[in-house]
Amino acid sequence: MPGLPGQQIESAQIKQWLATPFEPTSEEFLWLHFNLSNTAAEKWLKANLTLPEQFFEALHEGSQSTRIEYAEHALIGVVNDVLFDFAFNPSDTATLWMSADRHVLISARSKPLRSIDKLRAQVRAGELYRSPIDLMVNLLRDQADVLSQIVREAITKVDKEEDKLLTNRPNIKLADLGALRRVLVRLCRLLAPEPAALFRLLNRPPEWISAHDIQDLRQSTEEFSAVLSDISALVERIKLLQEEVAAKVNEQTNRSIYILTVVTVLALPVNIIAGFMGMNVGGIPLAQHPHGFWIILGFTFVFLALAAAWAFRKRD
């Protein structure tokens, strides 16, 4: 009831509430939340509630982007959210399905989600809500808050990687940055409401939705837009960081290859001289000289020193 805190009802009372028609002017509403991991939940919904067919179709669509659209006599909402124990894993996302009309809000999920648990705790704590649409809007706002928290945690991770780059610590892993970037892109794709369906709803809302609820819904989409803008900026920041780290890695690799090439080239004359001097034929220079070995060794070291100085001077 608007202006009064929500009251928890027992499962045995649900059918009694549903069997009693709401008065057209009544502002009372009912929120029923279902766990679809129980196979009997969907059967109960079909048997006891008159829900749009689009709602049950959405239950079996699999992973879809967040959207809210008007179907028959109700609003159908498909809201993706992160799991309660989200740990920056692309698979740590799940879907919440909703159907809302003037007096009843139906929500269903198969895995525990942060935003729905937060909303349920608020209702139990006595938070006041005007209508089922008000509950849906607050759910979207909670989802935006959860996404903002994820962005803050991701920014902290990126800041640490940038600090490593600035202090020339080479233990930055491109794979970790790539995984974080993919997670943010996936969250942006799944959690962002579809603009086309949302704009249709905002421009032509059902008559039973109050102007205040439409305004709140519009504000919640603006909050989402701000969060999505932050995600886009963070993804671009990670991309630039990846490019800079890759450039440093390539520079180090090129330097190592250059040094290896120079050492190989410098060792080539020594190998040639050693090959010539090791031939068992007559006429070897300095073969009979008492200091021939040291003369050849000195000549070789002088040649190597001059060649190395020239090579590394060119490199610098």
CSV table of C-alpha atoms in Angstrom, one decimal:
chain,number,residue,atom,x,y,z
A,1,MET,CA,0.0,0.0,0.0
A,2,PRO,CA,1.5,3.4,-0.9
A,3,GLY,CA,2.6,5.3,2.2
A,4,LEU,CA,2.9,2.1,4.2
A,5,PRO,CA,5.7,-0.4,4.5
A,6,GLY,CA,5.4,-3.7,2.7
A,7,GLN,CA,4.0,-6.7,4.5
A,8,GLN,CA,5.3,-10.2,4.1
A,9,ILE,CA,2.6,-12.8,3.3
A,10,GLU,CA,2.7,-16.5,3.6
A,11,SER,CA,2.6,-18.8,0.5
A,12,ALA,CA,-0.8,-20.0,1.6
A,13,GLN,CA,-2.2,-16.5,1.4
A,14,ILE,CA,-1.0,-15.8,-2.2
A,15,LYS,CA,-3.8,-17.7,-3.9
A,16,GLN,CA,-6.3,-15.9,-1.7
A,17,TRP,CA,-4.8,-12.5,-2.7
A,18,LEU,CA,-4.9,-13.4,-6.4
A,19,ALA,CA,-8.4,-14.8,-6.2
A,20,THR,CA,-9.7,-11.4,-4.8
A,21,PRO,CA,-9.8,-8.9,-7.6
A,22,PHE,CA,-8.2,-5.5,-6.9
A,23,GLU,CA,-10.4,-2.5,-7.1
A,24,PRO,CA,-9.7,-0.4,-10.2
A,25,THR,CA,-8.9,2.6,-8.0
A,26,SER,CA,-7.0,0.7,-5.4
A,27,GLU,CA,-3.3,1.5,-4.9
A,28,GLU,CA,-2.5,-1.8,-3.3
A,29,PHE,CA,-0.1,-4.0,-5.1
A,30,LEU,CA,1.6,-7.4,-4.7
A,31,TRP,CA,5.2,-8.5,-5.4
A,32,LEU,CA,5.9,-12.2,-5.9
A,33,HIS,CA,9.5,-13.3,-6.4
A,34,PHE,CA,10.2,-16.8,-7.7
A,35,ASN,CA,13.3,-19.0,-7.8
A,36,LEU,CA,13.3,-20.8,-11.2
A,37,SER,CA,15.9,-23.3,-10.0
A,38,ASN,CA,12.8,-25.0,-8.6
A,39,THR,CA,11.2,-26.7,-11.6
A,40,ALA,CA,7.7,-26.2,-10.1
A,41,ALA,CA,7.9,-22.4,-10.1
A,42,GLU,CA,7.2,-22.0,-13.8
A,43,LYS,CA,4.3,-24.5,-13.7
A,44,TRP,CA,2.8,-22.5,-10.8
A,45,LEU,CA,3.1,-19.3,-12.7
A,46,LYS,CA,1.3,-20.7,-15.7
A,47,ALA,CA,-1.4,-22.3,-13.6
A,48,ASN,CA,-2.2,-19.4,-11.2
A,49,LEU,CA,-1.4,-16.2,-13.1
A,50,THR,CA,-2.5,-14.6,-16.3
A,51,LEU,CA,0.9,-13.4,-17.6
A,52,PRO,CA,1.7,-12.4,-21.2
A,53,GLU,CA,3.1,-15.1,-23.4
A,54,GLN,CA,6.1,-12.9,-24.0
A,55,PHE,CA,7.1,-13.4,-20.4
A,56,PHE,CA,7.4,-17.2,-20.7
A,57,GLU,CA,9.1,-16.8,-24.1
A,58,ALA,CA,11.7,-14.6,-22.4
A,59,LEU,CA,12.4,-17.2,-19.8
A,60,HIS,CA,13.7,-19.6,-22.5
A,61,GLU,CA,15.5,-17.0,-24.6
A,62,GLY,CA,18.9,-17.5,-22.9
A,63,SER,CA,21.3,-14.6,-22.5
A,64,GLN,CA,19.7,-11.4,-23.8
A,65,SER,CA,20.4,-7.7,-23.3
A,66,THR,CA,18.4,-5.8,-20.6
A,67,ARG,CA,15.1,-4.4,-21.9
A,68,ILE,CA,11.7,-3.2,-20.7
A,69,GLU,CA,8.8,-3.3,-23.1
A,70,TYR,CA,5.0,-3.2,-23.1
A,71,ALA,CA,3.3,-6.5,-24.0
A,72,GLU,CA,-0.5,-7.0,-23.9
A,73,HIS,CA,-1.5,-5.6,-20.4
A,74,ALA,CA,1.8,-5.6,-18.6
A,75,LEU,CA,5.4,-4.4,-18.7
A,76,ILE,CA,7.9,-7.2,-19.5
A,77,GLY,CA,11.4,-6.7,-18.1
A,78,VAL,CA,14.5,-8.7,-18.8
A,79,VAL,CA,17.3,-7.5,-16.5
A,80,ASN,CA,20.8,-8.9,-16.5
A,81,ASP,CA,22.8,-8.5,-13.3
A,82,VAL,CA,25.9,-9.9,-11.7
A,83,LEU,CA,25.9,-12.8,-9.3
A,84,PHE,CA,26.0,-12.1,-5.6
A,85,ASP,CA,29.6,-13.3,-5.4
A,86,PHE,CA,30.8,-11.6,-8.6
A,87,ALA,CA,34.6,-11.9,-9.1
A,88,PHE,CA,35.2,-10.3,-12.5
A,89,ASN,CA,34.4,-13.5,-14.4
A,90,PRO,CA,32.5,-13.2,-17.6
A,91,SER,CA,30.2,-16.1,-16.6
A,92,ASP,CA,29.2,-14.4,-13.3
A,93,THR,CA,26.1,-12.8,-14.8
A,94,ALA,CA,22.5,-14.0,-14.7
A,95,THR,CA,19.1,-12.8,-15.7
A,96,LEU,CA,16.0,-11.6,-13.8
A,97,TRP,CA,12.7,-11.7,-15.6
A,98,MET,CA,9.8,-9.4,-14.5
A,99,SER,CA,6.2,-8.8,-15.4
A,100,ALA,CA,4.4,-5.8,-13.9
A,101,ASP,CA,0.9,-4.4,-14.2
A,102,ARG,CA,-1.1,-2.0,-12.1
A,103,HIS,CA,-1.3,-4.2,-9.1
A,104,VAL,CA,1.1,-7.2,-9.4
A,105,LEU,CA,4.8,-7.4,-9.9
A,106,ILE,CA,6.2,-10.9,-10.8
A,107,SER,CA,10.0,-11.4,-10.7
A,108,ALA,CA,11.9,-14.6,-11.3
A,109,ARG,CA,15.5,-15.6,-11.3
A,110,SER,CA,17.5,-18.8,-11.4
A,111,LYS,CA,20.6,-17.6,-9.5
A,112,PRO,CA,21.2,-15.2,-6.6
A,113,LEU,CA,21.6,-11.6,-7.9
A,114,ARG,CA,23.0,-8.6,-6.1
A,115,SER,CA,20.3,-6.1,-7.1
A,116,ILE,CA,17.3,-8.2,-6.3
A,117,ASP,CA,18.7,-9.2,-2.9
A,118,LYS,CA,19.3,-5.5,-2.1
A,119,LEU,CA,15.8,-4.6,-3.2
A,120,ARG,CA,14.3,-7.4,-1.1
A,121,ALA,CA,16.3,-6.3,1.9
A,122,GLN,CA,15.0,-2.7,1.5
A,123,VAL,CA,11.4,-3.9,1.3
A,124,ARG,CA,11.8,-5.9,4.5
A,125,ALA,CA,13.4,-2.9,6.2
A,126,GLY,CA,10.3,-0.9,5.6
A,127,GLU,CA,11.2,1.1,2.5
A,128,LEU,CA,8.2,2.8,1.0
A,129,TYR,CA,7.2,2.1,-2.7
A,130,ARG,CA,4.3,3.6,-4.6
A,131,SER,CA,3.6,0.9,-7.2
A,132,PRO,CA,5.1,-2.1,-9.0
A,133,ILE,CA,6.7,0.3,-11.5
A,134,ASP,CA,8.4,2.0,-8.6
A,135,LEU,CA,9.8,-1.3,-7.5
A,136,MET,CA,11.0,-2.0,-11.0
A,137,VAL,CA,12.7,1.5,-11.3
A,138,ASN,CA,14.4,1.0,-7.9
A,139,LEU,CA,15.6,-2.3,-9.1
A,140,LEU,CA,17.2,-0.6,-12.2
A,141,ARG,CA,18.8,2.0,-9.9
A,142,ASP,CA,20.2,-0.7,-7.7
A,143,GLN,CA,21.6,-2.4,-10.7
A,144,ALA,CA,23.2,0.9,-11.8
A,145,ASP,CA,24.7,1.1,-8.3
A,146,VAL,CA,26.1,-2.4,-8.5
A,147,LEU,CA,27.5,-1.6,-11.9
A,148,SER,CA,29.1,1.6,-10.5
A,149,GLN,CA,30.7,-0.5,-7.7
A,150,ILE,CA,32.1,-2.9,-10.3
A,151,VAL,CA,33.5,0.1,-12.3
A,152,ARG,CA,35.2,1.5,-9.1
A,153,GLU,CA,36.8,-1.9,-8.4
A,154,ALA,CA,37.9,-2.1,-12.0
A,155,ILE,CA,39.4,1.4,-11.8
A,156,THR,CA,41.4,0.3,-8.8
A,157,LYS,CA,42.8,-2.7,-10.7
A,158,VAL,CA,43.7,-0.5,-13.6
A,159,ASP,CA,45.3,2.1,-11.3
A,160,LYS,CA,47.6,-0.6,-9.9
A,161,GLU,CA,48.7,-1.7,-13.4
A,162,GLU,CA,49.4,1.9,-14.4
A,163,ASP,CA,51.5,2.3,-11.2
A,164,LYS,CA,53.5,-0.7,-12.2
A,165,LEU,CA,54.0,0.8,-15.7
A,166,LEU,CA,55.2,4.1,-14.3
A,167,THR,CA,57.7,2.5,-11.9
A,168,ASN,CA,59.0,0.3,-14.8
A,169,ARG,CA,58.0,-2.9,-13.1
A,170,PRO,CA,57.8,-5.6,-15.8
A,171,ASN,CA,55.3,-7.8,-14.1
A,172,ILE,CA,52.2,-6.4,-16.0
A,173,LYS,CA,50.2,-9.2,-17.6
A,174,LEU,CA,48.5,-8.3,-20.8
A,175,ALA,CA,46.2,-11.3,-20.4
A,176,ASP,CA,44.8,-9.8,-17.1
A,177,LEU,CA,44.1,-6.5,-18.8
A,178,GLY,CA,42.5,-8.2,-21.7
A,179,ALA,CA,40.3,-10.3,-19.5
A,180,LEU,CA,39.2,-7.2,-17.5
A,181,ARG,CA,38.4,-5.4,-20.7
A,182,ARG,CA,36.3,-8.2,-22.0
A,183,VAL,CA,34.4,-8.4,-18.8
A,184,LEU,CA,33.6,-4.7,-18.9
A,185,VAL,CA,32.5,-4.9,-22.5
A,186,ARG,CA,30.3,-7.9,-21.7
A,187,LEU,CA,28.7,-6.1,-18.8
A,188,CYS,CA,28.1,-3.1,-20.9
A,189,ARG,CA,26.4,-5.2,-23.5
A,190,LEU,CA,24.3,-7.2,-21.1
A,191,LEU,CA,23.4,-4.7,-18.4
A,192,ALA,CA,22.7,-1.7,-20.6
A,193,PRO,CA,18.9,-1.3,-21.3
A,194,GLU,CA,18.0,-1.5,-25.0
A,195,PRO,CA,17.4,2.1,-26.0
A,196,ALA,CA,14.8,1.3,-28.7
A,197,ALA,CA,12.4,-0.6,-26.4
A,198,LEU,CA,12.9,1.9,-23.6
A,199,PHE,CA,12.3,5.0,-25.8
A,200,ARG,CA,9.1,3.4,-27.1
A,201,LEU,CA,7.9,2.9,-23.5
A,202,LEU,CA,8.9,6.4,-22.4
A,203,ASN,CA,7.2,8.0,-25.4
A,204,ARG,CA,4.0,6.0,-25.3
A,205,PRO,CA,3.6,4.7,-21.8
A,206,PRO,CA,0.5,2.7,-20.7
A,207,GLU,CA,-2.3,4.7,-19.2
A,208,TRP,CA,-2.0,3.0,-15.8
A,209,ILE,CA,1.6,4.1,-15.3
A,210,SER,CA,1.7,7.4,-13.4
A,211,ALA,CA,3.6,10.4,-14.7
A,212,HIS,CA,5.8,10.2,-11.6
A,213,ASP,CA,6.8,6.6,-12.4
A,214,ILE,CA,7.6,7.6,-16.0
A,215,GLN,CA,9.8,10.4,-14.7
A,216,ASP,CA,11.6,8.1,-12.3
A,217,LEU,CA,12.1,5.5,-15.1
A,218,ARG,CA,13.6,8.3,-17.3
A,219,GLN,CA,16.0,9.3,-14.5
A,220,SER,CA,17.1,5.7,-14.0
A,221,THR,CA,18.0,5.4,-17.6
A,222,GLU,CA,20.0,8.6,-17.4
A,223,GLU,CA,21.9,7.1,-14.4
A,224,PHE,CA,22.6,4.1,-16.5
A,225,SER,CA,23.9,6.3,-19.3
A,226,ALA,CA,26.3,7.9,-16.9
A,227,VAL,CA,27.6,4.6,-15.7
A,228,LEU,CA,27.9,3.2,-19.3
A,229,SER,CA,29.9,6.3,-20.2
A,230,ASP,CA,32.3,5.6,-17.3
A,231,ILE,CA,32.6,2.0,-18.6
A,232,SER,CA,33.4,3.2,-22.1
A,233,ALA,CA,36.0,5.6,-20.8
A,234,LEU,CA,37.5,2.8,-18.7
A,235,VAL,CA,37.6,0.4,-21.6
A,236,GLU,CA,39.4,3.0,-23.7
A,237,ARG,CA,41.8,3.6,-20.9
A,238,ILE,CA,42.6,-0.2,-20.6
A,239,LYS,CA,43.1,-0.3,-24.4
A,240,LEU,CA,45.6,2.5,-24.2
A,241,LEU,CA,47.4,0.8,-21.3
A,242,GLN,CA,47.5,-2.5,-23.3
A,243,GLU,CA,49.0,-0.7,-26.2
A,244,GLU,CA,51.7,1.0,-24.0
A,245,VAL,CA,52.6,-2.2,-22.3
A,246,ALA,CA,52.7,-4.0,-25.6
A,247,ALA,CA,55.0,-1.3,-27.0
A,248,LYS,CA,57.4,-1.7,-24.0
A,249,VAL,CA,57.4,-5.4,-24.4
A,250,ASN,CA,58.1,-5.1,-28.1
A,251,GLU,CA,60.9,-2.6,-27.4
A,252,GLN,CA,62.5,-5.0,-24.9
A,253,THR,CA,62.1,-7.9,-27.3
A,254,ASN,CA,63.7,-5.9,-30.2
A,255,ARG,CA,66.6,-4.9,-28.0
A,256,SER,CA,67.2,-8.5,-26.9
A,257,ILE,CA,67.1,-9.6,-30.6
A,258,TYR,CA,69.5,-6.9,-31.6
A,259,ILE,CA,72.0,-7.8,-28.8
A,260,LEU,CA,71.7,-11.5,-29.8
A,261,THR,CA,72.3,-10.6,-33.5
A,262,VAL,CA,75.3,-8.4,-32.7
A,263,VAL,CA,76.9,-11.1,-30.5
A,264,THR,CA,76.3,-13.7,-33.3
A,265,VAL,CA,77.8,-11.4,-35.9
A,266,LEU,CA,80.8,-10.6,-33.7
A,267,ALA,CA,81.4,-14.3,-33.0
A,268,LEU,CA,81.4,-15.1,-36.8
A,269,PRO,CA,84.9,-13.8,-37.5
A,270,VAL,CA,86.3,-15.6,-34.5
A,271,ASN,CA,84.8,-18.9,-35.7
A,272,ILE,CA,86.2,-18.3,-39.2
A,273,ILE,CA,89.7,-17.5,-37.8
A,274,ALA,CA,89.5,-20.6,-35.6
A,275,GLY,CA,88.4,-22.7,-38.6
A,276,PHE,CA,91.3,-21.5,-40.7
A,277,MET,CA,93.9,-21.9,-37.9
A,278,GLY,CA,92.7,-25.4,-37.2
A,279,MET,CA,93.4,-26.7,-40.7
A,280,ASN,CA,96.2,-29.3,-40.8
A,281,VAL,CA,97.8,-27.9,-43.9
A,282,GLY,CA,101.1,-26.2,-44.5
A,283,GLY,CA,101.5,-22.4,-44.7
A,284,ILE,CA,99.5,-21.5,-41.6
A,285,PRO,CA,100.6,-17.9,-40.7
A,286,LEU,CA,102.7,-17.6,-37.6
A,287,ALA,CA,102.7,-21.4,-37.2
A,288,GLN,CA,106.4,-21.4,-36.4
A,289,HIS,CA,106.4,-18.1,-34.5
A,290,PRO,CA,107.1,-18.5,-30.8
A,291,HIS,CA,104.3,-15.9,-29.9
A,292,GLY,CA,102.0,-16.7,-32.8
A,293,PHE,CA,99.1,-17.8,-30.5
A,294,TRP,CA,99.2,-14.5,-28.5
A,295,ILE,CA,99.4,-12.4,-31.7
A,296,ILE,CA,96.4,-14.0,-33.2
A,297,LEU,CA,94.5,-13.8,-29.8
A,298,GLY,CA,95.4,-10.1,-29.5
A,299,PHE,CA,94.3,-9.3,-33.0
A,300,THR,CA,91.0,-11.1,-32.4
A,301,PHE,CA,90.3,-9.2,-29.2
A,302,VAL,CA,91.1,-5.9,-30.8
A,303,PHE,CA,88.9,-6.6,-33.7
A,304,LEU,CA,86.0,-7.7,-31.4
A,305,ALA,CA,86.4,-4.6,-29.2
A,306,LEU,CA,86.4,-2.2,-32.2
A,307,ALA,CA,83.4,-4.0,-33.8
A,308,ALA,CA,81.4,-4.1,-30.6
A,309,ALA,CA,82.1,-0.4,-29.9
A,310,TRP,CA,80.9,0.5,-33.5
A,311,ALA,CA,77.8,-1.7,-33.3
A,312,PHE,CA,76.6,-0.4,-29.9
A,313,ARG,CA,77.4,3.2,-30.8
A,314,LYS,CA,75.2,2.8,-33.8
A,315,ARG,CA,72.5,1.3,-31.5
A,316,ASP,CA,72.6,4.2,-29.0
